[in-house]
mmCIF file of C-alpha atoms and ligand atoms in Angstrom:
data_model
loop_
_atom_site.group_PDB
_atom_site.id
_atom_site.type_symbol
_atom_site.label_atom_id
_atom_site.label_comp_id
_atom_site.label_asym_id
_atom_site.label_seq_id
_atom_site.Cartn_x
_atom_site.Cartn_y
_atom_site.Cartn_z
ATOM 1 C CA MET Y 22 -29.069 7.410 44.628
ATOM 2 C CA LEU Y 23 -25.567 7.921 42.436
ATOM 3 C CA ALA Y 24 -22.053 6.003 42.801
ATOM 4 C CA ALA Y 25 -19.018 5.901 41.347
ATOM 5 C CA ARG Y 26 -16.526 3.790 39.872
ATOM 6 C CA SER Y 27 -13.278 2.732 39.380
ATOM 7 C CA ILE Y 28 -12.158 0.956 36.511
ATOM 8 C CA ARG Y 29 -8.787 -0.363 35.227
ATOM 9 C CA VAL Y 30 -8.871 -2.243 31.886
ATOM 10 C CA ARG Y 31 -5.310 -4.312 31.306
ATOM 11 C CA GLY Y 32 -4.774 -6.641 27.823
ATOM 12 C CA VAL Y 33 -4.802 -5.784 24.370
ATOM 13 C CA VAL Y 34 -7.516 -2.219 24.731
ATOM 14 C CA GLN Y 35 -5.030 0.297 23.384
ATOM 15 C CA GLY Y 36 -5.753 0.089 18.861
ATOM 16 C CA VAL Y 37 -8.506 -1.966 18.587
ATOM 17 C CA GLY Y 38 -11.307 0.849 19.258
ATOM 18 C CA PHE Y 39 -11.963 0.007 22.998
ATOM 19 C CA ARG Y 40 -12.340 3.987 24.330
ATOM 20 C CA PRO Y 41 -14.703 4.287 21.816
ATOM 21 C CA PHE Y 42 -16.687 1.203 22.153
ATOM 22 C CA VAL Y 43 -15.999 2.433 26.362
ATOM 23 C CA TYR Y 44 -17.634 5.931 25.446
ATOM 24 C CA ARG Y 45 -20.509 4.634 23.826
ATOM 25 C CA LEU Y 46 -21.129 1.605 26.936
ATOM 26 C CA ALA Y 47 -21.009 4.499 29.086
ATOM 27 C CA SER Y 48 -23.171 6.662 26.301
ATOM 28 C CA ALA Y 49 -25.796 4.176 25.943
ATOM 29 C CA HIS Y 50 -26.521 3.321 29.471
ATOM 30 C CA ARG Y 51 -26.627 6.863 30.441
ATOM 31 C CA LEU Y 52 -23.613 7.565 32.207
ATOM 32 C CA THR Y 53 -20.698 10.630 32.859
ATOM 33 C CA GLY Y 54 -16.941 10.415 33.742
ATOM 34 C CA TRP Y 55 -14.063 9.814 31.555
ATOM 35 C CA VAL Y 56 -12.021 7.079 30.103
ATOM 36 C CA LEU Y 57 -8.727 7.836 28.495
ATOM 37 C CA ASN Y 58 -5.484 5.287 28.044
ATOM 38 C CA GLY Y 59 -3.109 4.848 31.325
ATOM 39 C CA GLU Y 60 -0.071 2.823 30.665
ATOM 40 C CA GLN Y 61 -0.951 -0.355 32.140
ATOM 41 C CA GLY Y 62 -3.994 -0.424 29.962
ATOM 42 C CA VAL Y 63 -7.061 1.760 29.692
ATOM 43 C CA GLU Y 64 -8.568 3.926 33.314
ATOM 44 C CA ILE Y 65 -12.660 4.466 33.284
ATOM 45 C CA HIS Y 66 -14.340 6.385 36.112
ATOM 46 C CA VAL Y 67 -18.514 6.764 35.816
ATOM 47 C CA GLU Y 68 -21.734 7.576 37.607
ATOM 48 C CA GLY Y 69 -24.946 6.772 37.826
ATOM 49 C CA SER Y 70 -27.477 4.972 39.891
ATOM 50 C CA GLU Y 71 -26.274 1.255 40.619
ATOM 51 C CA PRO Y 72 -28.593 -0.333 38.507
ATOM 52 C CA ARG Y 73 -26.825 1.596 35.052
ATOM 53 C CA LEU Y 74 -22.952 0.938 36.131
ATOM 54 C CA ALA Y 75 -24.318 -2.470 37.041
ATOM 55 C CA ALA Y 76 -25.479 -2.842 33.424
ATOM 56 C CA PHE Y 77 -22.084 -0.625 32.456
ATOM 57 C CA LEU Y 78 -19.842 -3.473 34.430
ATOM 58 C CA HIS Y 79 -21.836 -6.824 32.915
ATOM 59 C CA GLU Y 80 -21.224 -5.433 28.628
ATOM 60 C CA LEU Y 81 -17.971 -4.061 29.441
ATOM 61 C CA GLU Y 82 -17.015 -7.627 29.802
ATOM 62 C CA THR Y 83 -19.084 -8.928 28.047
ATOM 63 C CA GLN Y 84 -18.637 -7.219 24.665
ATOM 64 C CA PRO Y 85 -15.718 -6.004 23.843
ATOM 65 C CA PRO Y 86 -14.365 -4.427 20.359
ATOM 66 C CA PRO Y 87 -13.246 -7.843 18.258
ATOM 67 C CA ALA Y 88 -9.947 -7.158 18.019
ATOM 68 C CA ALA Y 89 -9.350 -6.823 21.987
ATOM 69 C CA SER Y 90 -7.764 -9.465 24.750
ATOM 70 C CA ILE Y 91 -9.167 -8.791 28.360
ATOM 71 C CA ALA Y 92 -6.689 -9.674 30.620
ATOM 72 C CA GLU Y 93 -8.269 -8.609 33.682
ATOM 73 C CA ILE Y 94 -10.448 -5.816 35.321
ATOM 74 C CA GLU Y 95 -10.386 -4.280 38.335
ATOM 75 C CA VAL Y 96 -13.001 -3.073 39.522
ATOM 76 C CA HIS Y 97 -12.997 -0.120 43.168
ATOM 77 C CA PRO Y 98 -15.612 1.825 43.867
ATOM 78 C CA THR Y 99 -15.636 5.897 44.292
ATOM 79 C CA ALA Y 100 -16.158 9.455 45.029
ATOM 80 C CA PRO Y 101 -18.730 10.392 42.883
ATOM 81 C CA ASN Y 102 -17.416 13.928 41.162
ATOM 82 C CA GLY Y 103 -21.091 15.157 39.375
ATOM 83 C CA PHE Y 104 -19.923 14.980 35.839
ATOM 84 C CA SER Y 105 -22.658 15.940 32.783
ATOM 85 C CA GLU Y 106 -21.024 14.540 30.528
ATOM 86 C CA PHE Y 107 -19.283 11.309 29.819
ATOM 87 C CA ALA Y 108 -15.616 11.894 27.799
ATOM 88 C CA ILE Y 109 -12.532 10.604 26.585
ATOM 89 C CA ARG Y 110 -9.043 12.141 28.152
ATOM 90 C CA GLU Y 111 -6.478 12.334 26.855
ATOM 91 C CA SER Y 112 -3.584 10.180 27.644
ATOM 92 C CA GLU Y 113 -1.396 10.056 30.819
ATOM 93 C CA LYS Y 114 2.137 9.331 30.404
ATOM 94 C CA ARG Y 115 4.751 7.756 33.630
ATOM 95 C CA GLU Y 116 6.855 5.769 34.460
ATOM 96 C CA ARG Y 117 6.463 2.131 32.718
ATOM 97 C CA PRO Y 118 4.575 1.670 30.316
ATOM 98 C CA THR Y 119 2.918 -2.296 31.041
ATOM 99 C CA VAL Y 120 -0.015 -2.271 28.010
ATOM 100 C CA ARG Y 121 -0.499 -4.557 26.129
ATOM 101 C CA VAL Y 122 0.239 -3.629 21.834
ATOM 102 C CA SER Y 123 -2.556 -4.446 19.376
ATOM 103 C CA PRO Y 124 -0.441 -6.829 16.595
ATOM 104 C CA ASP Y 125 -1.399 -5.910 13.545
ATOM 105 C CA LEU Y 126 -4.519 -7.233 11.466
ATOM 106 C CA PRO Y 127 -6.393 -7.636 7.813
ATOM 107 C CA VAL Y 128 -8.326 -5.552 6.275
ATOM 108 C CA CYS Y 129 -11.890 -5.644 7.465
ATOM 109 C CA GLU Y 130 -15.341 -6.069 5.853
ATOM 110 C CA ALA Y 131 -16.152 -2.523 6.459
ATOM 111 C CA CYS Y 132 -13.103 -1.233 4.906
ATOM 112 C CA LEU Y 133 -13.112 -3.171 1.997
ATOM 113 C CA THR Y 134 -16.538 -1.724 0.415
ATOM 114 C CA GLU Y 135 -15.137 0.961 1.007
ATOM 115 C CA LEU Y 136 -11.876 0.980 -0.562
ATOM 116 C CA PHE Y 137 -14.135 -0.244 -3.912
ATOM 117 C CA ASP Y 138 -16.748 1.581 -3.490
ATOM 118 C CA PRO Y 139 -15.977 4.152 -6.886
ATOM 119 C CA LYS Y 140 -18.130 7.250 -5.112
ATOM 120 C CA ASP Y 141 -16.291 6.480 -1.584
ATOM 121 C CA ARG Y 142 -13.828 8.801 -0.416
ATOM 122 C CA ARG Y 143 -11.334 6.196 -0.019
ATOM 123 C CA PHE Y 144 -11.802 4.251 -2.991
ATOM 124 C CA SER Y 145 -8.945 2.899 -4.148
ATOM 125 C CA TYR Y 146 -6.773 4.302 -0.946
ATOM 126 C CA PRO Y 147 -4.217 1.788 -0.214
ATOM 127 C CA TYR Y 148 -4.135 2.999 3.612
ATOM 128 C CA ILE Y 149 -7.241 3.385 4.333
ATOM 129 C CA ASN Y 150 -8.138 1.653 7.829
ATOM 130 C CA CYS Y 151 -10.430 2.028 10.741
ATOM 131 C CA THR Y 152 -11.076 1.286 14.453
ATOM 132 C CA ASN Y 153 -11.091 -1.834 13.727
ATOM 133 C CA CYS Y 154 -8.434 -3.379 10.959
ATOM 134 C CA GLY Y 155 -5.002 -1.858 9.788
ATOM 135 C CA PRO Y 156 -1.476 -1.037 11.426
ATOM 136 C CA ARG Y 157 -0.603 -1.462 14.614
ATOM 137 C CA PHE Y 158 2.254 -2.781 16.342
ATOM 138 C CA THR Y 159 4.330 -1.546 12.331
ATOM 139 C CA VAL Y 160 3.990 1.246 12.612
ATOM 140 C CA ILE Y 161 3.387 2.774 16.668
ATOM 141 C CA LEU Y 162 6.788 4.569 18.006
ATOM 142 C CA GLY Y 163 5.480 4.239 21.688
ATOM 143 C CA LEU Y 164 3.286 4.337 24.033
ATOM 144 C CA PRO Y 165 0.536 5.501 25.015
ATOM 145 C CA TYR Y 166 -1.062 4.605 21.668
ATOM 146 C CA ASP Y 167 -1.457 7.934 20.103
ATOM 147 C CA ARG Y 168 -1.148 9.449 16.543
ATOM 148 C CA PRO Y 169 2.171 12.067 17.599
ATOM 149 C CA ASN Y 170 3.786 8.405 18.826
ATOM 150 C CA THR Y 171 3.116 6.471 15.500
ATOM 151 C CA THR Y 172 4.556 6.604 11.990
ATOM 152 C CA MET Y 173 1.680 8.920 10.465
ATOM 153 C CA ARG Y 174 2.175 11.559 13.129
ATOM 154 C CA SER Y 175 3.675 12.948 9.374
ATOM 155 C CA TRP Y 176 0.428 13.577 8.243
ATOM 156 C CA PRO Y 177 -1.944 16.041 9.962
ATOM 157 C CA LEU Y 178 -5.803 14.389 9.294
ATOM 158 C CA ASP Y 179 -7.800 17.211 7.087
ATOM 159 C CA LYS Y 180 -11.318 18.055 8.040
ATOM 160 C CA TYR Y 181 -12.316 15.116 6.596
ATOM 161 C CA CYS Y 182 -10.176 12.475 9.050
ATOM 162 C CA SER Y 183 -10.582 14.802 11.346
ATOM 163 C CA ALA Y 184 -14.454 15.290 11.695
ATOM 164 C CA GLU Y 185 -14.512 11.129 11.865
ATOM 165 C CA TYR Y 186 -11.693 10.441 13.873
ATOM 166 C CA HIS Y 187 -13.401 13.327 16.542
ATOM 167 C CA ASP Y 188 -17.105 11.489 16.484
ATOM 168 C CA PRO Y 189 -18.137 9.000 18.859
ATOM 169 C CA ALA Y 190 -20.834 7.411 16.538
ATOM 170 C CA ASN Y 191 -17.944 6.599 13.451
ATOM 171 C CA ARG Y 192 -15.686 3.649 13.152
ATOM 172 C CA ARG Y 193 -12.853 6.198 12.242
ATOM 173 C CA PHE Y 194 -13.729 7.531 16.121
ATOM 174 C CA HIS Y 195 -10.430 7.727 17.872
ATOM 175 C CA ALA Y 196 -8.519 5.666 14.133
ATOM 176 C CA GLN Y 197 -4.877 6.638 15.139
ATOM 177 C CA PRO Y 198 -3.136 5.489 12.377
ATOM 178 C CA VAL Y 199 -6.516 6.937 9.917
ATOM 179 C CA ALA Y 200 -6.199 8.315 6.574
ATOM 180 C CA CYS Y 201 -7.678 9.432 3.156
ATOM 181 C CA PRO Y 202 -6.064 10.495 -0.646
ATOM 182 C CA GLN Y 203 -6.576 14.277 0.654
ATOM 183 C CA CYS Y 204 -4.176 13.966 3.942
ATOM 184 C CA GLY Y 205 -2.312 11.028 3.880
ATOM 185 C CA PRO Y 206 0.370 9.073 2.640
ATOM 186 C CA GLN Y 207 0.498 7.747 -1.042
ATOM 187 C CA PHE Y 208 2.421 4.511 -2.766
ATOM 188 C CA TYR Y 209 4.280 4.948 -6.087
ATOM 189 C CA LEU Y 210 5.775 2.439 -8.271
ATOM 190 C CA GLU Y 211 9.726 3.183 -8.915
ATOM 191 C CA GLU Y 212 10.908 1.156 -12.313
ATOM 192 C CA GLY Y 213 14.788 2.145 -12.655
ATOM 193 C CA SER Y 214 15.387 6.187 -13.254
ATOM 194 C CA SER Y 215 11.714 6.437 -13.635
ATOM 195 C CA ALA Y 216 8.641 6.193 -12.188
ATOM 196 C CA VAL Y 217 5.087 6.753 -11.488
ATOM 197 C CA ARG Y 218 3.605 8.752 -8.794
ATOM 198 C CA ASP Y 219 0.420 8.440 -8.700
ATOM 199 C CA SER Y 220 -0.631 5.524 -6.689
ATOM 200 C CA SER Y 221 -3.536 4.266 -8.322
ATOM 201 C CA GLU Y 222 -1.292 3.672 -11.617
ATOM 202 C CA ALA Y 223 2.097 2.647 -9.903
ATOM 203 C CA VAL Y 224 -0.301 -0.231 -9.356
ATOM 204 C CA ASN Y 225 -2.064 -0.817 -12.298
ATOM 205 C CA ARG Y 226 1.692 -0.628 -13.752
ATOM 206 C CA ALA Y 227 2.715 -3.403 -11.541
ATOM 207 C CA ALA Y 228 0.340 -5.743 -11.215
ATOM 208 C CA LEU Y 229 0.674 -5.199 -14.772
ATOM 209 C CA LEU Y 230 4.903 -5.590 -14.058
ATOM 210 C CA LEU Y 231 3.703 -9.426 -11.923
ATOM 211 C CA ARG Y 232 1.951 -10.272 -15.531
ATOM 212 C CA GLU Y 233 4.442 -10.367 -17.689
ATOM 213 C CA GLY Y 234 7.228 -11.791 -15.180
ATOM 214 C CA GLN Y 235 8.713 -9.435 -13.770
ATOM 215 C CA ILE Y 236 9.911 -9.795 -10.315
ATOM 216 C CA VAL Y 237 8.323 -6.640 -8.160
ATOM 217 C CA ALA Y 238 9.226 -5.714 -4.230
ATOM 218 C CA VAL Y 239 6.056 -5.174 -2.310
ATOM 219 C CA LYS Y 240 5.894 -2.489 0.640
ATOM 220 C CA GLY Y 241 4.066 -5.415 2.993
ATOM 221 C CA LEU Y 242 2.461 -3.964 6.591
ATOM 222 C CA GLY Y 243 7.150 -5.401 8.394
ATOM 223 C CA GLY Y 244 8.518 -5.120 5.642
ATOM 224 C CA TYR Y 245 9.442 -5.447 1.248
ATOM 225 C CA HIS Y 246 8.318 -9.236 -0.573
ATOM 226 C CA LEU Y 247 9.579 -9.717 -3.556
ATOM 227 C CA ALA Y 248 6.095 -10.427 -5.659
ATOM 228 C CA CYS Y 249 6.246 -12.436 -9.032
ATOM 229 C CA ASP Y 250 4.291 -14.740 -10.562
ATOM 230 C CA ALA Y 251 4.017 -18.292 -8.770
ATOM 231 C CA ARG Y 252 2.572 -20.065 -12.202
ATOM 232 C CA ASN Y 253 5.681 -18.349 -14.631
ATOM 233 C CA ALA Y 254 8.254 -20.598 -13.809
ATOM 234 C CA SER Y 255 10.899 -18.805 -15.844
ATOM 235 C CA ALA Y 256 9.555 -15.989 -13.305
ATOM 236 C CA VAL Y 257 10.069 -17.834 -10.589
ATOM 237 C CA LEU Y 258 13.591 -18.891 -11.219
ATOM 238 C CA ALA Y 259 14.419 -16.162 -12.245
ATOM 239 C CA MET Y 260 13.768 -15.187 -8.506
ATOM 240 C CA ARG Y 261 15.639 -17.862 -7.232
ATOM 241 C CA GLU Y 262 18.555 -17.013 -9.385
ATOM 242 C CA ARG Y 263 18.982 -13.801 -7.910
ATOM 243 C CA LYS Y 264 18.316 -14.366 -4.486
ATOM 244 C CA TYR Y 265 20.215 -16.962 -4.382
ATOM 245 C CA ARG Y 266 17.607 -19.559 -2.569
ATOM 246 C CA LYS Y 267 18.338 -23.038 -3.398
ATOM 247 C CA GLU Y 268 16.035 -25.416 -1.860
ATOM 248 C CA LYS Y 269 14.516 -23.164 0.761
ATOM 249 C CA PRO Y 270 10.438 -22.855 -0.336
ATOM 250 C CA PHE Y 271 8.378 -19.655 -1.491
ATOM 251 C CA ALA Y 272 5.719 -18.382 0.058
ATOM 252 C CA LEU Y 273 1.848 -18.401 -1.762
ATOM 253 C CA MET Y 274 -0.209 -15.452 -2.260
ATOM 254 C CA VAL Y 275 -3.528 -16.763 -3.130
ATOM 255 C CA ARG Y 276 -5.851 -14.228 -4.180
ATOM 256 C CA GLY Y 277 -8.926 -16.215 -2.542
ATOM 257 C CA LEU Y 278 -9.524 -19.516 -0.768
ATOM 258 C CA ASP Y 279 -11.245 -20.515 -4.303
ATOM 259 C CA THR Y 280 -8.387 -20.360 -5.530
ATOM 260 C CA ALA Y 281 -5.873 -21.628 -2.329
ATOM 261 C CA TYR Y 282 -8.783 -24.677 -2.926
ATOM 262 C CA GLU Y 283 -7.435 -25.179 -6.586
ATOM 263 C CA LEU Y 284 -3.624 -25.287 -5.491
ATOM 264 C CA ALA Y 285 -4.069 -27.928 -1.312
ATOM 265 C CA ASP Y 286 -5.580 -29.076 0.502
ATOM 266 C CA ILE Y 287 -7.710 -26.782 2.216
ATOM 267 C CA SER Y 288 -8.566 -28.425 5.545
ATOM 268 C CA ARG Y 289 -11.517 -26.250 7.714
ATOM 269 C CA GLU Y 290 -8.956 -26.308 10.327
ATOM 270 C CA ALA Y 291 -6.462 -24.165 7.648
ATOM 271 C CA ALA Y 292 -9.775 -22.771 5.395
ATOM 272 C CA SER Y 293 -9.713 -20.871 9.257
ATOM 273 C CA LEU Y 294 -6.732 -20.415 10.583
ATOM 274 C CA MET Y 295 -5.822 -19.142 6.822
ATOM 275 C CA THR Y 296 -9.146 -16.469 7.542
ATOM 276 C CA SER Y 297 -7.989 -15.788 10.964
ATOM 277 C CA VAL Y 298 -7.274 -12.081 12.046
ATOM 278 C CA SER Y 299 -3.731 -13.793 12.211
ATOM 279 C CA ARG Y 300 -4.148 -14.172 8.142
ATOM 280 C CA PRO Y 301 -1.145 -16.622 8.065
ATOM 281 C CA ILE Y 302 0.989 -18.546 5.607
ATOM 282 C CA VAL Y 303 -0.321 -22.085 6.078
ATOM 283 C CA LEU Y 304 1.307 -25.450 5.427
ATOM 284 C CA VAL Y 305 -0.992 -27.266 3.602
ATOM 285 C CA PRO Y 306 -0.262 -30.026 1.425
ATOM 286 C CA ALA Y 307 0.126 -29.690 -2.445
ATOM 287 C CA LYS Y 308 -1.983 -31.155 -5.351
ATOM 288 C CA VAL Y 309 -0.463 -29.365 -7.661
ATOM 289 C CA GLU Y 310 2.835 -28.711 -8.699
ATOM 290 C CA LEU Y 311 4.163 -25.117 -9.265
ATOM 291 C CA PRO Y 312 7.559 -25.443 -10.825
ATOM 292 C CA HIS Y 313 10.621 -23.601 -8.152
ATOM 293 C CA VAL Y 314 8.489 -22.920 -5.390
ATOM 294 C CA ALA Y 315 9.272 -25.599 -3.338
ATOM 295 C CA PRO Y 316 10.906 -27.679 -5.000
ATOM 296 C CA ASP Y 317 11.134 -31.931 -3.071
ATOM 297 C CA ASN Y 318 8.309 -30.608 -0.920
ATOM 298 C CA SER Y 319 4.925 -31.502 -0.048
ATOM 299 C CA GLU Y 320 3.595 -28.833 1.036
ATOM 300 C CA LEU Y 321 2.000 -25.622 -0.037
ATOM 301 C CA GLY Y 322 3.021 -22.420 2.008
ATOM 302 C CA LEU Y 323 -0.435 -20.331 1.033
ATOM 303 C CA MET Y 324 -1.741 -17.394 2.777
ATOM 304 C CA LEU Y 325 -4.635 -14.739 1.475
ATOM 305 C CA PRO Y 326 -4.512 -11.337 1.524
ATOM 306 C CA TYR Y 327 -3.798 -8.469 4.499
ATOM 307 C CA THR Y 328 -3.470 -4.983 3.538
ATOM 308 C CA PRO Y 329 -5.480 -2.689 1.056
ATOM 309 C CA LEU Y 330 -2.175 -1.896 -1.139
ATOM 310 C CA GLN Y 331 -2.667 -6.536 -1.538
ATOM 311 C CA TYR Y 332 -6.078 -6.934 -2.700
ATOM 312 C CA LEU Y 333 -5.513 -3.300 -4.979
ATOM 313 C CA LEU Y 334 -3.173 -5.440 -6.576
ATOM 314 C CA PHE Y 335 -4.936 -8.235 -7.535
ATOM 315 C CA ALA Y 336 -8.016 -6.032 -7.900
ATOM 316 C CA ALA Y 337 -5.984 -4.820 -10.659
ATOM 317 C CA GLY Y 338 -5.075 -7.511 -12.462
ATOM 318 C CA ALA Y 339 -2.088 -9.282 -11.072
ATOM 319 C CA PRO Y 340 -2.143 -12.600 -11.166
ATOM 320 C CA GLU Y 341 -4.163 -14.644 -8.637
ATOM 321 C CA VAL Y 342 -1.582 -16.788 -7.111
ATOM 322 C CA LEU Y 343 1.823 -15.067 -6.195
ATOM 323 C CA VAL Y 344 5.408 -15.441 -4.789
ATOM 324 C CA MET Y 345 5.253 -13.304 -1.871
ATOM 325 C CA THR Y 346 8.132 -14.213 -0.232
ATOM 326 C CA SER Y 347 10.935 -11.531 3.027
ATOM 327 C CA ALA Y 348 12.284 -9.362 0.581
ATOM 328 C CA ASN Y 349 16.016 -10.223 1.360
ATOM 329 C CA ARG Y 350 19.494 -11.592 0.651
ATOM 330 C CA SER Y 351 19.705 -15.453 1.395
ATOM 331 C CA SER Y 352 20.278 -14.797 4.619
ATOM 332 C CA GLU Y 353 19.535 -11.239 6.140
ATOM 333 C CA PRO Y 354 16.419 -10.640 7.028
ATOM 334 C CA ILE Y 355 13.614 -8.680 5.861
ATOM 335 C CA ALA Y 356 14.818 -5.052 4.485
ATOM 336 C CA TYR Y 357 11.939 -2.911 5.520
ATOM 337 C CA GLU Y 358 13.266 1.038 5.533
ATOM 338 C CA ASP Y 359 13.033 2.236 1.585
ATOM 339 C CA ASP Y 360 16.180 3.159 1.069
ATOM 340 C CA ASN Y 361 17.472 -0.620 2.286
ATOM 341 C CA ALA Y 362 15.240 -1.506 0.586
ATOM 342 C CA ARG Y 363 16.225 0.278 -3.262
ATOM 343 C CA ASP Y 364 20.336 -1.521 -1.820
ATOM 344 C CA SER Y 365 19.417 -4.489 -1.210
ATOM 345 C CA LEU Y 366 16.698 -5.189 -4.115
ATOM 346 C CA ALA Y 367 18.628 -3.997 -6.517
ATOM 347 C CA GLY Y 368 19.291 -6.522 -9.060
ATOM 348 C CA ILE Y 369 16.900 -8.369 -8.070
ATOM 349 C CA ALA Y 370 13.566 -6.601 -7.572
ATOM 350 C CA ASP Y 371 13.121 -5.314 -12.047
ATOM 351 C CA ALA Y 372 10.117 -2.698 -10.119
ATOM 352 C CA PHE Y 373 9.561 -1.348 -6.753
ATOM 353 C CA LEU Y 374 6.087 -0.523 -5.249
ATOM 354 C CA ILE Y 375 7.212 1.689 -1.981
ATOM 355 C CA GLY Y 376 4.469 3.344 0.472
ATOM 356 C CA GLU Y 377 5.361 6.449 2.042
ATOM 357 C CA ARG Y 378 3.921 5.311 5.263
ATOM 358 C CA PRO Y 379 7.618 4.663 7.429
ATOM 359 C CA ILE Y 380 7.588 0.905 9.679
ATOM 360 C CA ALA Y 381 8.516 1.505 12.610
ATOM 361 C CA ARG Y 382 9.731 -1.834 13.023
ATOM 362 C CA ARG Y 383 10.429 -5.513 10.979
ATOM 363 C CA VAL Y 384 7.542 -7.799 10.789
ATOM 364 C CA ASP Y 385 7.610 -11.108 8.705
ATOM 365 C CA ASP Y 386 4.755 -12.915 7.643
ATOM 366 C CA SER Y 387 3.297 -15.468 10.570
ATOM 367 C CA VAL Y 388 4.396 -19.629 9.618
ATOM 368 C CA THR Y 389 1.482 -22.072 11.258
ATOM 369 C CA ARG Y 390 -0.058 -25.612 10.281
ATOM 370 C CA VAL Y 391 -3.120 -27.552 11.320
ATOM 371 C CA GLY Y 392 -1.564 -29.438 14.118
ATOM 372 C CA ALA Y 393 -3.267 -32.697 15.798
ATOM 373 C CA PHE Y 394 -4.047 -29.828 19.359
ATOM 374 C CA GLY Y 395 -5.121 -26.958 17.394
ATOM 375 C CA PRO Y 396 -2.665 -24.482 15.375
ATOM 376 C CA ALA Y 397 1.168 -25.242 14.972
ATOM 377 C CA ILE Y 398 3.054 -21.531 14.852
ATOM 378 C CA LEU Y 399 5.773 -22.224 12.828
ATOM 379 C CA ARG Y 400 7.202 -18.964 13.221
ATOM 380 C CA ARG Y 401 5.251 -16.015 15.432
ATOM 381 C CA ALA Y 402 5.190 -12.381 13.849
ATOM 382 C CA ARG Y 403 3.214 -10.684 11.765
ATOM 383 C CA GLY Y 404 -0.884 -10.658 13.393
ATOM 384 C CA TYR Y 405 0.275 -12.504 16.335
ATOM 385 C CA ALA Y 406 3.081 -10.199 17.853
ATOM 386 C CA PRO Y 407 3.433 -9.145 20.724
ATOM 387 C CA GLY Y 408 0.826 -11.071 21.478
ATOM 388 C CA ALA Y 409 1.394 -12.949 24.722
ATOM 389 C CA VAL Y 410 2.684 -16.808 24.066
ATOM 390 C CA THR Y 411 2.131 -17.582 28.149
ATOM 391 C CA THR Y 412 2.588 -15.772 31.096
ATOM 392 C CA LEU Y 413 4.129 -18.155 33.194
ATOM 393 C CA PRO Y 414 4.950 -18.075 37.040
ATOM 394 C CA VAL Y 415 8.592 -17.677 37.912
ATOM 395 C CA GLU Y 416 9.629 -16.283 40.599
ATOM 396 C CA GLY Y 417 13.953 -15.568 39.703
ATOM 397 C CA PRO Y 418 14.879 -14.237 36.085
ATOM 398 C CA LEU Y 419 13.649 -15.248 32.609
ATOM 399 C CA LEU Y 420 15.975 -15.765 29.698
ATOM 400 C CA ALA Y 421 13.855 -15.243 26.029
ATOM 401 C CA VAL Y 422 15.683 -15.354 22.936
ATOM 402 C CA GLY Y 423 14.417 -14.381 19.757
ATOM 403 C CA PRO Y 424 16.289 -14.594 16.510
ATOM 404 C CA ASP Y 425 17.229 -11.571 14.973
ATOM 405 C CA LEU Y 426 19.206 -13.148 11.444
ATOM 406 C CA LYS Y 427 16.855 -16.039 9.944
HETATM 407 ZN ZN1 ZN C 518 -11.550 -1.919 8.874
HETATM 408 ZN ZN1 ZN C 519 -8.344 12.770 5.758
#
C-alpha cells in the first residue's frame, strides 16, 4: 500500500551534497516525491511502500554525506500525492533562516586527481571543487545556499559544468561553486606594474619568486596570506621587518606530512588533526630551528595545503616549507578584499597572486593543539566556523563576543 512521509533534516545539511544524496537514496529505493533546501533545513516528501520508506529512513540517518552533520530528523506521516518521480525542487525562501552553513572544506582526493590529470578539463584549475569539497562559508552571501546567493554568481555555468550540475549521478550535482577554466574565475599575478594573466603561468611565476626569496601575497579562502620561503632566513627577516612584527611566531604551510615530520615531533593525534577536514594550524614541538620563524619558541605552527591553488603552488616548485601568515599590518585584521590588500600590503609583498572569486567574509586559519582530552582549539575560524560550539539550555539572553581585531 502507498504511504508517505514528510521529513525535515536540521543541522549542517546544505552545501554538503545532501540533496543529491537524498535524490540517489530515494531513486535506489524506488520512492517518489521531492527534496528541497528550506530555510530551516532540508525538507523531503517521499512516498512508496512501508518497507521501502523504512529502509530509506534508516540510510538517511546512518549514511549521510561525509561533510554533513545532522542535528535532528523530524518525520511525520502524510498523505501520498501520487508523484510519478523523485525531484529536486527549487529552494524556499522564508522569513528567518535557521539552517546551519557548512564550514569550508579542503579539496578532496577525487578533485586532486583531476587537478593533476593533463587530460582532465580542470587540469591545473585553481578553483576545482565538488559537493564533497571546496568553499562554503567564505562564498555564501545569503541563504538558502544556492549559486545566486554565493560569490560565484557572476560566472554563469557553461554547457559542460551545467550538464554536471544537473546530473544526479555526477559528483558535481548541485555543487554551487562549480566552475571550469572555460566558464569560471581565474588567478593572475601582479608584480609592480606588470601582470601575468594566465593562471598556470601566474602560479609558476609565484613559485619562482618564492624560491628566489621574495614575499608573495596569495589570495586564500578567507583572506590573503603573506608567503615566503621559511628556510630562507633573510626572506623571513624581511617579512618581519616589513610587517613590523618583532617576535610573534609565523605559521608554516608544509608541502606534505613527510616534510612536517622533518621539522617537528608529530604525534599520531597531531597528524590526524593536521589532516582533518578542518585543516587547522597545529602547534607541535619543533625539532629544528628556522631562523626568525618562531623566535624563543619551542613550538612550530604547521598546516597542510587545503586549496587547489596551494597544491598547485607546491607542484610548481614553491619551497616545501612556506611561511603562510595572515596578510595584514600588525594589529589589523586579515585583508580579504583585493583593493584593500593591494593598499595595505604595498611595501610588504613583492607580488600579488590574486584570484577573481570574491571572498564573502574574512575567515582566518584556525589554530589548534593536541590537548590532554583531545584537540584544543585556540583560534576557531576556517574549517570550524560557523559550526556550533554547543547548545546551551538558557532562558535569559546570552551574550557571545568575538574578536574584531586580533
Ligand atoms: Zn572535490
Ligand atoms: Zn565550466
